[in-house]
XYZ file of C-alpha atoms in Angstrom:
491
model
C 63.715 -248.532 -81.668
C 62.385 -247.632 -78.428
C 59.342 -248.247 -76.122
C 55.468 -247.553 -76.655
C 56.176 -246.918 -80.819
C 52.541 -246.360 -81.668
C 51.669 -246.385 -85.612
C 50.037 -243.331 -87.024
C 45.918 -243.403 -87.317
C 46.745 -243.769 -91.085
C 48.760 -246.582 -90.830
C 46.439 -248.615 -88.325
C 43.439 -247.523 -90.991
C 45.708 -248.850 -94.159
C 46.632 -252.403 -92.861
C 43.372 -252.909 -91.504
C 41.806 -252.468 -94.686
C 44.503 -253.875 -96.680
C 45.011 -257.064 -94.868
C 41.445 -257.727 -93.422
C 43.261 -261.375 -92.092
C 45.713 -259.483 -89.760
C 45.396 -262.170 -87.032
C 47.506 -260.088 -84.532
C 45.281 -256.787 -82.826
C 46.718 -253.567 -83.730
C 47.124 -252.711 -79.847
C 49.783 -255.615 -79.593
C 51.908 -254.324 -82.864
C 51.775 -250.782 -81.490
C 52.536 -251.547 -78.545
C 56.405 -252.882 -80.095
C 59.043 -254.318 -77.856
C 60.637 -252.025 -74.269
C 57.206 -252.509 -72.470
C 58.273 -256.475 -72.679
C 61.816 -255.615 -71.419
C 61.062 -253.789 -67.905
C 63.445 -254.826 -64.912
C 61.645 -256.922 -62.752
C 60.326 -255.047 -59.936
C 62.429 -257.128 -57.215
C 65.617 -255.433 -58.209
C 67.517 -254.223 -55.026
C 67.158 -250.286 -54.750
C 70.980 -250.351 -54.800
C 73.642 -251.845 -56.222
C 76.151 -253.883 -54.629
C 79.638 -252.928 -54.851
C 81.326 -253.286 -57.929
C 83.092 -256.625 -58.471
C 86.050 -255.793 -60.204
C 89.091 -253.889 -59.850
C 89.050 -250.596 -58.400
C 89.163 -248.124 -61.222
C 92.128 -245.537 -61.342
C 91.510 -242.218 -62.937
C 92.615 -241.773 -66.740
C 96.094 -240.791 -66.863
C 96.453 -237.310 -68.650
C 97.636 -237.015 -71.983
C 97.779 -240.580 -72.437
C 95.240 -240.442 -75.549
C 96.274 -241.076 -78.908
C 97.141 -238.052 -81.421
C 94.979 -236.193 -83.274
C 93.853 -237.965 -86.806
C 91.869 -234.910 -88.037
C 91.414 -237.154 -91.475
C 89.893 -240.150 -90.188
C 90.269 -242.719 -92.908
C 88.089 -245.058 -94.262
C 88.373 -248.736 -92.302
C 89.250 -251.180 -94.673
C 87.807 -254.770 -93.752
C 90.565 -257.585 -92.645
C 89.991 -260.792 -94.157
C 88.456 -263.391 -91.956
C 89.160 -264.440 -88.812
C 88.436 -268.175 -89.492
C 89.683 -269.914 -86.176
C 87.865 -267.802 -84.365
C 85.007 -269.621 -82.847
C 82.550 -266.475 -82.478
C 83.251 -265.392 -86.252
C 82.682 -268.878 -87.047
C 79.306 -269.316 -85.534
C 78.558 -265.399 -86.496
C 78.628 -266.269 -90.108
C 76.827 -269.756 -90.091
C 74.003 -267.834 -87.707
C 73.884 -264.897 -90.434
C 73.219 -267.984 -93.328
C 70.844 -269.445 -91.382
C 68.944 -265.962 -90.533
C 68.770 -265.508 -94.441
C 67.420 -268.891 -94.609
C 64.933 -268.864 -92.294
C 63.698 -265.108 -92.208
C 64.105 -264.275 -96.102
C 60.948 -264.144 -98.651
C 61.680 -264.125 -102.202
C 58.114 -263.803 -103.314
C 57.582 -260.825 -100.702
C 61.572 -259.761 -101.373
C 61.321 -259.229 -97.135
C 61.831 -260.713 -94.098
C 58.835 -262.478 -92.963
C 58.207 -265.232 -90.278
C 55.741 -267.690 -90.962
C 53.219 -266.985 -88.522
C 52.362 -263.336 -86.853
C 54.928 -262.603 -84.051
C 56.518 -259.309 -82.522
C 57.257 -256.549 -85.059
C 55.990 -258.435 -87.697
C 52.590 -256.574 -89.613
C 49.760 -258.298 -92.099
C 48.939 -261.673 -92.747
C 51.791 -262.290 -94.612
C 53.768 -261.279 -91.476
C 56.353 -259.075 -92.601
C 59.123 -257.264 -90.502
C 58.912 -253.746 -89.906
C 61.828 -251.436 -90.855
C 64.037 -251.285 -87.324
C 64.289 -255.422 -87.775
C 64.912 -255.338 -91.179
C 67.768 -253.042 -91.091
C 69.124 -255.526 -87.948
C 68.988 -258.380 -90.641
C 71.067 -256.391 -93.336
C 73.711 -254.948 -90.757
C 74.165 -258.478 -89.781
C 74.764 -259.961 -93.102
C 77.315 -256.612 -93.674
C 79.427 -257.708 -90.814
C 79.415 -261.373 -91.884
C 80.213 -259.951 -95.631
C 83.143 -258.308 -93.526
C 84.515 -261.243 -92.207
C 84.309 -263.489 -95.229
C 84.194 -261.477 -98.247
C 82.143 -262.483 -101.382
C 79.703 -264.818 -99.105
C 76.775 -262.775 -98.652
C 77.089 -260.051 -101.616
C 74.268 -260.721 -103.548
C 72.064 -261.236 -99.990
C 72.943 -258.021 -98.912
C 72.338 -256.218 -102.296
C 68.992 -257.978 -102.341
C 67.889 -256.665 -99.766
C 68.999 -253.057 -99.774
C 66.697 -252.985 -103.137
C 64.060 -254.662 -100.784
C 64.947 -251.833 -98.206
C 63.773 -248.858 -100.777
C 60.086 -250.233 -100.256
C 60.357 -248.250 -96.803
C 61.925 -245.200 -98.511
C 59.006 -241.623 -98.135
C 57.675 -240.245 -100.947
C 56.661 -237.270 -98.567
C 60.253 -236.538 -96.581
C 63.565 -237.016 -98.338
C 66.117 -238.781 -97.208
C 63.240 -240.426 -94.665
C 62.373 -243.799 -94.041
C 59.142 -244.881 -92.817
C 58.316 -247.549 -89.980
C 56.373 -250.135 -92.605
C 56.488 -250.405 -96.386
C 55.723 -246.405 -97.455
C 52.315 -246.023 -98.759
C 50.204 -242.168 -99.474
C 49.544 -240.637 -96.247
C 51.955 -242.830 -93.980
C 54.480 -240.685 -92.303
C 55.410 -242.545 -89.128
C 58.923 -241.813 -89.473
C 61.926 -242.590 -86.807
C 65.047 -240.943 -86.926
C 66.723 -243.887 -84.995
C 65.538 -246.415 -87.140
C 66.703 -244.061 -90.306
C 69.875 -243.458 -88.687
C 70.418 -247.263 -88.901
C 69.600 -247.736 -92.573
C 72.433 -244.664 -93.055
C 75.087 -246.708 -90.720
C 73.869 -249.933 -92.861
C 74.387 -248.243 -96.180
C 77.817 -246.545 -94.845
C 78.892 -250.234 -94.024
C 78.374 -250.804 -97.229
C 80.309 -248.406 -99.097
C 83.056 -249.611 -96.377
C 83.437 -253.020 -97.947
C 85.191 -253.484 -101.313
C 82.586 -256.447 -102.322
C 79.776 -254.005 -102.039
C 81.112 -250.674 -102.743
C 78.754 -248.522 -104.889
C 78.307 -244.957 -104.857
C 74.398 -245.011 -105.116
C 75.158 -246.604 -101.188
C 76.703 -243.045 -100.169
C 74.572 -240.925 -101.991
C 71.656 -242.819 -99.994
C 73.082 -242.519 -96.817
C 73.663 -238.764 -97.267
C 70.280 -238.175 -98.061
C 69.665 -239.717 -94.791
C 71.706 -237.768 -92.471
C 70.904 -234.534 -94.212
C 67.117 -235.768 -92.998
C 68.538 -236.600 -89.277
C 69.899 -232.961 -88.897
C 65.699 -231.845 -89.219
C 65.460 -234.224 -86.183
C 67.940 -231.576 -84.225
C 66.068 -229.594 -80.958
C 67.800 -226.468 -81.621
C 66.245 -225.246 -77.961
C 66.841 -227.544 -76.188
C 69.432 -230.123 -77.899
C 69.098 -233.904 -78.282
C 67.356 -235.805 -81.100
C 63.929 -236.247 -81.549
C 62.624 -239.904 -81.808
C 59.815 -239.158 -83.883
C 58.681 -236.619 -86.448
C 55.511 -236.307 -84.370
C 56.802 -236.608 -81.311
C 59.058 -233.700 -80.576
C 59.242 -234.315 -76.538
C 60.643 -237.280 -77.106
C 64.306 -236.766 -77.255
C 66.047 -239.533 -76.540
C 69.716 -241.295 -76.342
C 69.470 -243.653 -78.828
C 68.555 -241.241 -81.490
C 70.824 -238.742 -81.013
C 73.663 -241.544 -80.607
C 72.678 -243.423 -83.619
C 72.609 -240.007 -85.744
C 75.873 -238.922 -84.590
C 77.255 -242.324 -85.846
C 75.893 -242.080 -88.789
C 76.992 -238.201 -89.507
C 80.681 -239.629 -88.272
C 80.318 -242.335 -90.783
C 79.487 -240.507 -93.535
C 82.466 -237.640 -92.840
C 84.831 -240.348 -92.914
C 83.490 -241.569 -96.453
C 83.711 -238.681 -97.636
C 86.883 -237.663 -96.846
C 88.526 -241.219 -98.048
C 86.486 -240.711 -101.542
C 87.267 -236.712 -101.619
C 83.783 -236.481 -103.125
C 81.927 -233.117 -103.141
C 78.680 -233.543 -101.515
C 77.298 -230.947 -103.516
C 77.728 -233.199 -106.671
C 74.808 -235.254 -105.013
C 71.889 -232.874 -106.113
C 70.627 -232.426 -102.314
C 69.673 -228.812 -101.246
C 71.373 -227.468 -98.119
C 74.406 -230.347 -98.367
C 76.282 -230.521 -94.852
C 79.931 -230.685 -95.206
C 82.526 -233.058 -93.101
C 82.537 -230.126 -90.864
C 79.328 -229.890 -89.932
C 78.951 -233.507 -90.013
C 81.569 -233.097 -87.000
C 80.111 -230.651 -85.247
C 76.715 -232.011 -85.200
C 78.004 -235.153 -84.061
C 79.970 -233.599 -81.728
C 77.005 -231.790 -80.375
C 75.219 -235.164 -79.873
C 77.369 -236.747 -77.677
C 77.730 -233.420 -75.346
C 74.083 -233.396 -74.787
C 73.996 -236.997 -74.313
C 76.923 -237.085 -71.559
C 75.651 -234.131 -69.964
C 71.924 -234.501 -70.011
C 71.639 -238.191 -69.830
C 74.744 -239.513 -67.595
C 73.741 -241.152 -64.330
C 76.321 -241.018 -61.281
C 76.450 -244.654 -62.178
C 78.407 -243.544 -65.373
C 75.444 -245.003 -67.645
C 73.648 -243.487 -69.851
C 69.555 -243.257 -69.408
C 67.018 -243.772 -72.089
C 66.256 -240.098 -72.673
C 64.890 -237.184 -71.317
C 62.233 -238.358 -69.362
C 64.445 -241.074 -67.902
C 64.073 -244.213 -68.260
C 66.118 -247.751 -68.031
C 69.343 -248.004 -68.917
C 69.307 -249.784 -71.654
C 72.546 -251.460 -73.066
C 72.530 -250.258 -76.280
C 72.492 -246.496 -75.014
C 75.578 -246.682 -73.563
C 77.081 -248.387 -75.955
C 76.274 -246.027 -78.751
C 77.580 -242.972 -76.474
C 80.664 -245.221 -76.257
C 81.121 -245.810 -80.105
C 80.298 -242.025 -80.987
C 83.122 -241.063 -78.848
C 85.730 -243.570 -80.160
C 84.615 -242.402 -83.957
C 85.348 -238.687 -82.647
C 88.380 -239.415 -81.047
C 89.875 -240.727 -84.423
C 88.655 -237.385 -85.955
C 90.537 -234.887 -83.388
C 91.642 -236.477 -80.015
C 91.262 -234.608 -76.848
C 91.554 -235.296 -73.301
C 88.121 -234.734 -72.393
C 87.008 -237.262 -75.083
C 89.281 -240.257 -73.827
C 88.149 -239.439 -70.105
C 84.362 -239.788 -71.471
C 85.342 -242.766 -73.082
C 87.242 -244.074 -70.043
C 84.464 -243.744 -67.995
C 81.591 -245.238 -70.373
C 83.504 -247.915 -70.398
C 84.414 -248.598 -66.917
C 80.416 -248.233 -66.098
C 79.657 -250.741 -69.062
C 81.974 -253.704 -67.655
C 81.200 -252.992 -63.850
C 78.841 -256.113 -62.711
C 77.733 -254.032 -59.866
C 75.830 -251.436 -62.459
C 72.675 -251.692 -64.041
C 73.588 -253.231 -67.073
C 73.950 -256.577 -65.830
C 70.862 -258.518 -64.393
C 71.102 -256.966 -60.778
C 67.928 -259.512 -59.605
C 70.948 -261.697 -59.914
C 72.275 -263.080 -56.952
C 75.234 -264.736 -58.198
C 77.659 -261.876 -59.379
C 80.501 -264.295 -60.722
C 77.149 -265.759 -63.641
C 75.510 -261.943 -64.263
C 74.909 -261.061 -67.312
C 74.040 -258.034 -69.461
C 70.356 -257.339 -68.842
C 68.362 -256.699 -71.944
C 68.345 -258.359 -75.006
C 70.376 -259.297 -78.244
C 69.205 -256.340 -80.361
C 71.136 -254.079 -77.961
C 73.847 -255.806 -76.662
C 74.885 -256.064 -80.229
C 75.477 -252.233 -79.869
C 76.839 -252.195 -76.309
C 79.606 -255.023 -77.740
C 80.232 -252.501 -80.834
C 81.608 -250.086 -78.356
C 83.572 -251.594 -76.333
C 85.136 -253.471 -78.960
C 85.879 -249.586 -80.522
C 87.182 -248.498 -77.405
C 89.496 -251.361 -77.008
C 90.524 -250.978 -80.709
C 91.174 -247.138 -80.202
C 91.784 -246.891 -76.087
C 93.444 -250.277 -75.258
C 96.926 -248.905 -74.843
C 96.108 -246.124 -72.775
C 93.689 -247.801 -70.258
C 94.907 -251.303 -70.814
C 93.113 -252.677 -67.527
C 89.656 -251.599 -68.597
C 90.310 -253.085 -72.333
C 91.156 -256.270 -70.553
C 87.950 -256.196 -68.366
C 86.125 -255.261 -71.698
C 87.711 -258.129 -73.218
C 86.855 -260.613 -70.322
C 82.985 -259.194 -70.563
C 83.027 -259.850 -74.163
C 84.172 -263.406 -74.471
C 81.747 -264.453 -71.968
C 78.667 -262.828 -73.141
C 79.533 -264.564 -76.419
C 80.611 -268.121 -74.953
C 76.888 -267.529 -73.047
C 74.949 -266.587 -76.116
C 75.974 -269.992 -77.858
C 75.786 -271.875 -74.717
C 72.246 -271.095 -73.444
C 70.449 -269.078 -76.179
C 71.140 -270.992 -79.404
C 68.280 -273.669 -79.950
C 68.431 -277.040 -81.878
C 67.165 -275.362 -84.923
C 70.826 -272.905 -84.709
C 68.745 -269.975 -84.182
C 68.989 -267.857 -81.310
C 66.251 -266.449 -78.827
C 66.074 -262.550 -78.013
C 66.317 -262.489 -74.070
C 69.733 -262.579 -72.107
C 67.631 -262.992 -68.893
C 66.673 -266.871 -69.383
C 63.796 -266.960 -66.637
C 61.849 -264.903 -69.393
C 62.603 -267.017 -72.000
C 61.325 -271.047 -71.190
C 60.779 -272.865 -68.279
C 63.265 -274.966 -69.911
C 65.378 -271.905 -69.791
C 64.426 -270.809 -66.320
C 66.343 -274.104 -65.244
C 69.415 -273.602 -67.376
C 69.046 -270.085 -65.460
C 68.911 -271.914 -61.648
C 71.827 -274.569 -62.367
C 74.076 -271.708 -63.797
C 73.641 -269.485 -60.950
C 72.056 -271.376 -57.906
C 68.996 -268.880 -57.828
C 66.708 -271.863 -57.137
C 64.388 -269.295 -56.020
C 63.646 -267.772 -58.992
C 60.261 -267.638 -60.553
C 59.127 -267.637 -64.272
C 58.396 -264.148 -65.664
C 58.129 -264.850 -69.583
C 58.022 -262.449 -72.298
C 55.213 -262.408 -74.979
C 57.984 -261.281 -77.345
C 59.707 -264.862 -77.677
C 56.029 -266.198 -78.588
C 54.054 -266.524 -81.739
C 51.387 -264.279 -81.451
C 48.894 -265.309 -84.493
C 45.002 -265.300 -83.270
C 45.695 -268.805 -82.440
C 48.429 -268.651 -79.593
C 46.968 -265.591 -78.091
C 43.752 -267.871 -76.852
C 46.525 -269.809 -75.088
C 48.468 -268.456 -71.599
C 51.487 -267.622 -72.546
C 53.667 -270.685 -71.411
C 51.293 -272.430 -73.861
C 52.484 -270.165 -76.859
C 55.358 -271.645 -79.176
C 58.602 -270.244 -78.836
C 59.250 -267.832 -81.754
C 62.948 -266.760 -82.988
C 62.767 -263.575 -84.403
C 64.600 -261.333 -86.927
C 65.663 -259.207 -84.204
C 67.150 -261.845 -81.739
C 69.274 -263.556 -84.434
C 70.441 -260.908 -85.948
C 71.537 -259.219 -82.583
C 73.216 -262.459 -81.610
C 74.887 -262.640 -85.106
C 76.397 -258.784 -84.756
C 77.366 -259.416 -80.972
C 79.530 -262.687 -82.699
C 80.846 -261.712 -85.357
C 81.800 -258.158 -83.789
C 83.424 -259.100 -80.777
C 85.120 -262.001 -82.511
C 87.264 -259.240 -84.232
C 89.264 -258.570 -80.907
C 88.908 -262.190 -78.549
């Protein structure tokens, strides 16, 4: 789910042989997404001072009392009066109608675009599972309205299940010789399955067992010498924040599910079955490594052991992990860790916000909906777990969540009811650039158009980027829907 995700040679050979009419070159499919999102070179070398309150150090011993047996969350009913929830539900319905193809039993697009493969333009695993996760949030808000669609999508997701590695899912649908497995993608599949298991309308032991298999596989990605989770099964040097954080979240969600049901995982028939204590220790090791090895002076989390940008989701998933850990066993160290991450995440003078925008008042998080949704999730959990103890930071988090949801709905929603993916409007289109200039007063800003917002079929690729049609993507819509639905719980 991170930069320069190259498909293994066997997958390239397979698709080029099986799908000769593929219109998008494999170099572009392999390049994937993050190279389209690197920060502009005109970012200032040092951020301006923070725009909001001067943070106070967290008070000692002011965190929630321990809850060693964290309960499985039970979703509450629909927040029908919340405009963000209403829009998130509508967007999920539109996303399903636009992207789901019953003939292929797959999320697809009408033409080649970023993250799609083959002449029928099927989505790879990462956007596929983001689509499912969006539907799950809509189902939590409106029980029973998306049950059938979610079950259908989960069964279709089994096309990605590896026959070579138990518990693993491949980046594209599995075939003999395909070992293109990313730990972060698989962690998100486990998280989605466990979310389904939480919901009364979807609770099925099959989902719990599948998630358990995946998390057992995730344990194999931990680097026992240096710490951190590997990104890919064949890339031991790539240890990054997203994989480590998401693996921790999957382990914690699984631990909560096992405690809630009282099920003995040894009954699942999976060798070397980790117990609840193992899951909690693994998650704590993940959090410790991310915070100790990947924290910048700003308090934000960098991309991985080799550095990289401060993507919004790295700080968001680190915060979410800490909040989940705190609900199992409260510690002052975890409380202060959460406080520092949340403070950094809502500071418009720091690099989660677009520092190239001179208008602090109109600064927004700098990357894309499919990353921002995980920051939203972390901030919402922070408010729910720590809001009583750090009210000023929680208040700032609520403010940012509300203004970002309003921004998504006003500037990123198209006439077709679907959403573009970049929060930096000047990379989307000339029309979006004009909206950015009007909003911020930054009239000297020129376009920096992102090809991932455009079609990439053969005919489109012959044109300059600005002349290619704007393409709505499953990642963009799924990320926007999740952001709106999760934020709608508290704002």
